[in-house]
Amino acid sequence: MSGVAAIRYMLVNNALLIAAVPAARIMSGALPITTTIPAISVRQISGVEMPMIKRTGTQLVTERVQVSVHAASYLSQKTIIELIRSAVTSTRGTVNSVSVDSVDHDGDGPDLYYDEPDIFEQSIDFIVRFYR
């Protein structure tokens, strides 16, 4: 399991967020080019296992997980980012079969805009520590 699985689970199980972005459009990895917006992608940016003298049992892993919003307007982009911020809470315990040590907000990305087609994008990062 991974930090991506834990974060995506929190997103698709938040009623306010899925009212704005259907759960089917909250995807792990890259979004297919044909995805209808608004949509959200959840991706691992980096990950590292904590060093251990002897590798046995479970490993504490730290992953940076990026959640990117793809929206049709700037207002929609900002609204969805705030919904994500509310949906992903500081958590400890089992989340979607992932033994989570902690989830912390780690900053917002820049406002991006693409024309052809018009897409407004922004990301928000989280640090997820979990046992694998």
PDB file of C-alpha atoms in Angstrom:
ATOM      1  CA  MET A   1       0.000   0.000   0.000  1.00  0.00           C
ATOM      2  CA  SER A   2       1.067   3.595  -0.285  1.00  0.00           C
ATOM      3  CA  GLY A   3       0.543   7.178   0.736  1.00  0.00           C
ATOM      4  CA  VAL A   4      -1.271   7.703  -2.566  1.00  0.00           C
ATOM      5  CA  ALA A   5      -3.830   5.045  -1.609  1.00  0.00           C
ATOM      6  CA  ALA A   6      -4.392   6.654   1.795  1.00  0.00           C
ATOM      7  CA  ILE A   7      -4.803  10.183   0.399  1.00  0.00           C
ATOM      8  CA  ARG A   8      -7.101   9.082  -2.441  1.00  0.00           C
ATOM      9  CA  TYR A   9      -9.248   7.193   0.063  1.00  0.00           C
ATOM     10  CA  MET A  10      -9.658  10.332   2.186  1.00  0.00           C
ATOM     11  CA  LEU A  11     -10.638  12.334  -0.895  1.00  0.00           C
ATOM     12  CA  VAL A  12     -13.217   9.941  -2.353  1.00  0.00           C
ATOM     13  CA  ASN A  13     -14.835   9.490   1.060  1.00  0.00           C
ATOM     14  CA  ASN A  14     -15.423  13.204   1.654  1.00  0.00           C
ATOM     15  CA  ALA A  15     -19.008  14.153   0.803  1.00  0.00           C
ATOM     16  CA  LEU A  16     -18.314  17.852   0.186  1.00  0.00           C
ATOM     17  CA  LEU A  17     -15.449  17.107  -2.187  1.00  0.00           C
ATOM     18  CA  ILE A  18     -17.237  14.450  -4.224  1.00  0.00           C
ATOM     19  CA  ALA A  19     -20.188  16.834  -4.613  1.00  0.00           C
ATOM     20  CA  ALA A  20     -17.767  19.065  -6.555  1.00  0.00           C
ATOM     21  CA  VAL A  21     -15.636  16.335  -8.189  1.00  0.00           C
ATOM     22  CA  PRO A  22     -17.188  12.873  -8.670  1.00  0.00           C
ATOM     23  CA  ALA A  23     -15.192  10.067  -7.061  1.00  0.00           C
ATOM     24  CA  ALA A  24     -14.645   8.471 -10.497  1.00  0.00           C
ATOM     25  CA  ARG A  25     -12.630  11.573 -11.490  1.00  0.00           C
ATOM     26  CA  ILE A  26     -10.315  11.400  -8.458  1.00  0.00           C
ATOM     27  CA  MET A  27      -7.573   9.152  -9.821  1.00  0.00           C
ATOM     28  CA  SER A  28      -4.226   7.782  -8.750  1.00  0.00           C
ATOM     29  CA  GLY A  29      -1.459   8.622 -11.217  1.00  0.00           C
ATOM     30  CA  ALA A  30      -1.768  10.722 -14.336  1.00  0.00           C
ATOM     31  CA  LEU A  31      -5.199  11.657 -15.661  1.00  0.00           C
ATOM     32  CA  PRO A  32      -6.142  10.190 -19.041  1.00  0.00           C
ATOM     33  CA  ILE A  33      -6.272  12.883 -21.745  1.00  0.00           C
ATOM     34  CA  THR A  34     -10.011  12.266 -22.209  1.00  0.00           C
ATOM     35  CA  THR A  35     -10.885  12.957 -18.548  1.00  0.00           C
ATOM     36  CA  THR A  36     -13.737  15.408 -18.040  1.00  0.00           C
ATOM     37  CA  ILE A  37     -12.902  18.280 -15.718  1.00  0.00           C
ATOM     38  CA  PRO A  38     -13.047  19.050 -12.895  1.00  0.00           C
ATOM     39  CA  ALA A  39     -10.765  16.171 -11.991  1.00  0.00           C
ATOM     40  CA  ILE A  40      -8.097  15.386  -9.422  1.00  0.00           C
ATOM     41  CA  SER A  41      -4.896  13.376  -9.786  1.00  0.00           C
ATOM     42  CA  VAL A  42      -3.037  11.906  -6.801  1.00  0.00           C
ATOM     43  CA  ARG A  43       0.632  11.073  -7.388  1.00  0.00           C
ATOM     44  CA  GLN A  44       3.734  10.153  -5.436  1.00  0.00           C
ATOM     45  CA  ILE A  45       6.463  12.764  -5.893  1.00  0.00           C
ATOM     46  CA  SER A  46       9.112  11.109  -3.735  1.00  0.00           C
ATOM     47  CA  GLY A  47       9.482   8.423  -1.116  1.00  0.00           C
ATOM     48  CA  VAL A  48      12.091   7.077   1.248  1.00  0.00           C
ATOM     49  CA  GLU A  49      12.260   4.239   3.743  1.00  0.00           C
ATOM     50  CA  MET A  50      13.697   5.186   7.099  1.00  0.00           C
ATOM     51  CA  PRO A  51      17.106   3.531   7.554  1.00  0.00           C
ATOM     52  CA  MET A  52      17.247   0.467   9.775  1.00  0.00           C
ATOM     53  CA  ILE A  53      20.179  -1.558  11.015  1.00  0.00           C
ATOM     54  CA  LYS A  54      18.437  -4.794  10.111  1.00  0.00           C
ATOM     55  CA  ARG A  55      15.572  -4.900   7.625  1.00  0.00           C
ATOM     56  CA  THR A  56      12.899  -7.010   9.301  1.00  0.00           C
ATOM     57  CA  GLY A  57       9.202  -6.557   9.832  1.00  0.00           C
ATOM     58  CA  THR A  58       7.585  -3.303   8.824  1.00  0.00           C
ATOM     59  CA  GLN A  59       9.398  -0.308   7.389  1.00  0.00           C
ATOM     60  CA  LEU A  60       8.510   3.311   8.137  1.00  0.00           C
ATOM     61  CA  VAL A  61       8.157   5.078   4.783  1.00  0.00           C
ATOM     62  CA  THR A  62       7.837   8.796   4.119  1.00  0.00           C
ATOM     63  CA  GLU A  63       6.174   9.845   0.853  1.00  0.00           C
ATOM     64  CA  ARG A  64       5.458  13.259  -0.610  1.00  0.00           C
ATOM     65  CA  VAL A  65       2.058  12.984  -2.287  1.00  0.00           C
ATOM     66  CA  GLN A  66       0.886  15.646  -4.714  1.00  0.00           C
ATOM     67  CA  VAL A  67      -2.821  16.220  -5.289  1.00  0.00           C
ATOM     68  CA  SER A  68      -3.483  18.232  -8.461  1.00  0.00           C
ATOM     69  CA  VAL A  69      -6.742  19.925  -9.375  1.00  0.00           C
ATOM     70  CA  HIS A  70      -7.736  20.351 -13.035  1.00  0.00           C
ATOM     71  CA  ALA A  71     -10.677  22.739 -13.381  1.00  0.00           C
ATOM     72  CA  ALA A  72     -12.548  24.822 -15.965  1.00  0.00           C
ATOM     73  CA  SER A  73     -12.179  28.123 -14.076  1.00  0.00           C
ATOM     74  CA  TYR A  74      -9.886  29.793 -11.582  1.00  0.00           C
ATOM     75  CA  LEU A  75     -12.688  30.026  -9.026  1.00  0.00           C
ATOM     76  CA  SER A  76     -13.420  26.314  -9.364  1.00  0.00           C
ATOM     77  CA  GLN A  77      -9.700  25.505  -8.984  1.00  0.00           C
ATOM     78  CA  LYS A  78      -9.453  27.500  -5.738  1.00  0.00           C
ATOM     79  CA  THR A  79     -12.702  26.076  -4.359  1.00  0.00           C
ATOM     80  CA  ILE A  80     -11.593  22.490  -4.985  1.00  0.00           C
ATOM     81  CA  ILE A  81      -8.142  23.108  -3.443  1.00  0.00           C
ATOM     82  CA  GLU A  82      -9.876  24.264  -0.246  1.00  0.00           C
ATOM     83  CA  LEU A  83     -12.119  21.190  -0.282  1.00  0.00           C
ATOM     84  CA  ILE A  84      -9.030  18.975  -0.600  1.00  0.00           C
ATOM     85  CA  ARG A  85      -7.344  20.815   2.275  1.00  0.00           C
ATOM     86  CA  SER A  86     -10.419  20.076   4.438  1.00  0.00           C
ATOM     87  CA  ALA A  87     -10.720  16.444   3.297  1.00  0.00           C
ATOM     88  CA  VAL A  88      -7.111  15.444   4.031  1.00  0.00           C
ATOM     89  CA  THR A  89      -6.782  15.746   7.770  1.00  0.00           C
ATOM     90  CA  SER A  90      -3.878  15.081  10.090  1.00  0.00           C
ATOM     91  CA  THR A  91      -4.457  11.397  10.656  1.00  0.00           C
ATOM     92  CA  ARG A  92      -2.972   8.451  12.500  1.00  0.00           C
ATOM     93  CA  GLY A  93      -4.253   4.887  12.235  1.00  0.00           C
ATOM     94  CA  THR A  94      -5.465   2.624   9.465  1.00  0.00           C
ATOM     95  CA  VAL A  95      -6.619   4.373   6.292  1.00  0.00           C
ATOM     96  CA  ASN A  96      -7.731   2.085   3.446  1.00  0.00           C
ATOM     97  CA  SER A  97      -5.574  -0.778   4.794  1.00  0.00           C
ATOM     98  CA  VAL A  98      -2.549   1.540   5.103  1.00  0.00           C
ATOM     99  CA  SER A  99      -1.044   1.805   8.595  1.00  0.00           C
ATOM    100  CA  VAL A 100      -0.577   5.585   8.707  1.00  0.00           C
ATOM    101  CA  ASP A 101       1.789   7.186  11.215  1.00  0.00           C
ATOM    102  CA  SER A 102       0.992  10.759  10.134  1.00  0.00           C
ATOM    103  CA  VAL A 103      -0.330  12.976   7.345  1.00  0.00           C
ATOM    104  CA  ASP A 104       0.831  16.594   7.166  1.00  0.00           C
ATOM    105  CA  HIS A 105       0.157  19.429   4.717  1.00  0.00           C
ATOM    106  CA  ASP A 106       3.385  20.374   2.920  1.00  0.00           C
ATOM    107  CA  GLY A 107       2.532  23.424   0.841  1.00  0.00           C
ATOM    108  CA  ASP A 108       0.612  24.549  -2.203  1.00  0.00           C
ATOM    109  CA  GLY A 109       1.879  24.655  -5.758  1.00  0.00           C
ATOM    110  CA  PRO A 110       1.581  27.550  -8.191  1.00  0.00           C
ATOM    111  CA  ASP A 111      -1.460  28.506 -10.225  1.00  0.00           C
ATOM    112  CA  LEU A 112      -1.070  27.040 -13.718  1.00  0.00           C
ATOM    113  CA  TYR A 113      -3.125  27.670 -16.829  1.00  0.00           C
ATOM    114  CA  TYR A 114      -3.237  25.821 -20.132  1.00  0.00           C
ATOM    115  CA  ASP A 115      -5.120  26.948 -23.199  1.00  0.00           C
ATOM    116  CA  GLU A 116      -6.259  24.514 -25.875  1.00  0.00           C
ATOM    117  CA  PRO A 117      -8.334  23.445 -23.931  1.00  0.00           C
ATOM    118  CA  ASP A 118      -8.717  25.898 -21.054  1.00  0.00           C
ATOM    119  CA  ILE A 119      -7.558  24.142 -17.890  1.00  0.00           C
ATOM    120  CA  PHE A 120      -6.760  25.780 -14.567  1.00  0.00           C
ATOM    121  CA  GLU A 121      -4.443  23.679 -12.411  1.00  0.00           C
ATOM    122  CA  GLN A 122      -2.988  23.828  -8.920  1.00  0.00           C
ATOM    123  CA  SER A 123      -1.477  21.242  -6.612  1.00  0.00           C
ATOM    124  CA  ILE A 124      -1.294  20.740  -2.882  1.00  0.00           C
ATOM    125  CA  ASP A 125       1.316  18.463  -1.308  1.00  0.00           C
ATOM    126  CA  PHE A 126       1.124  16.197   1.714  1.00  0.00           C
ATOM    127  CA  ILE A 127       3.777  14.236   3.621  1.00  0.00           C
ATOM    128  CA  VAL A 128       2.482  10.767   4.469  1.00  0.00           C
ATOM    129  CA  ARG A 129       4.377   8.537   6.868  1.00  0.00           C
ATOM    130  CA  PHE A 130       3.191   4.936   6.891  1.00  0.00           C
ATOM    131  CA  TYR A 131       4.346   1.418   7.620  1.00  0.00           C
ATOM    132  CA  ARG A 132       4.970  -0.969   4.756  1.00  0.00           C
TER     133      ARG A 132
END
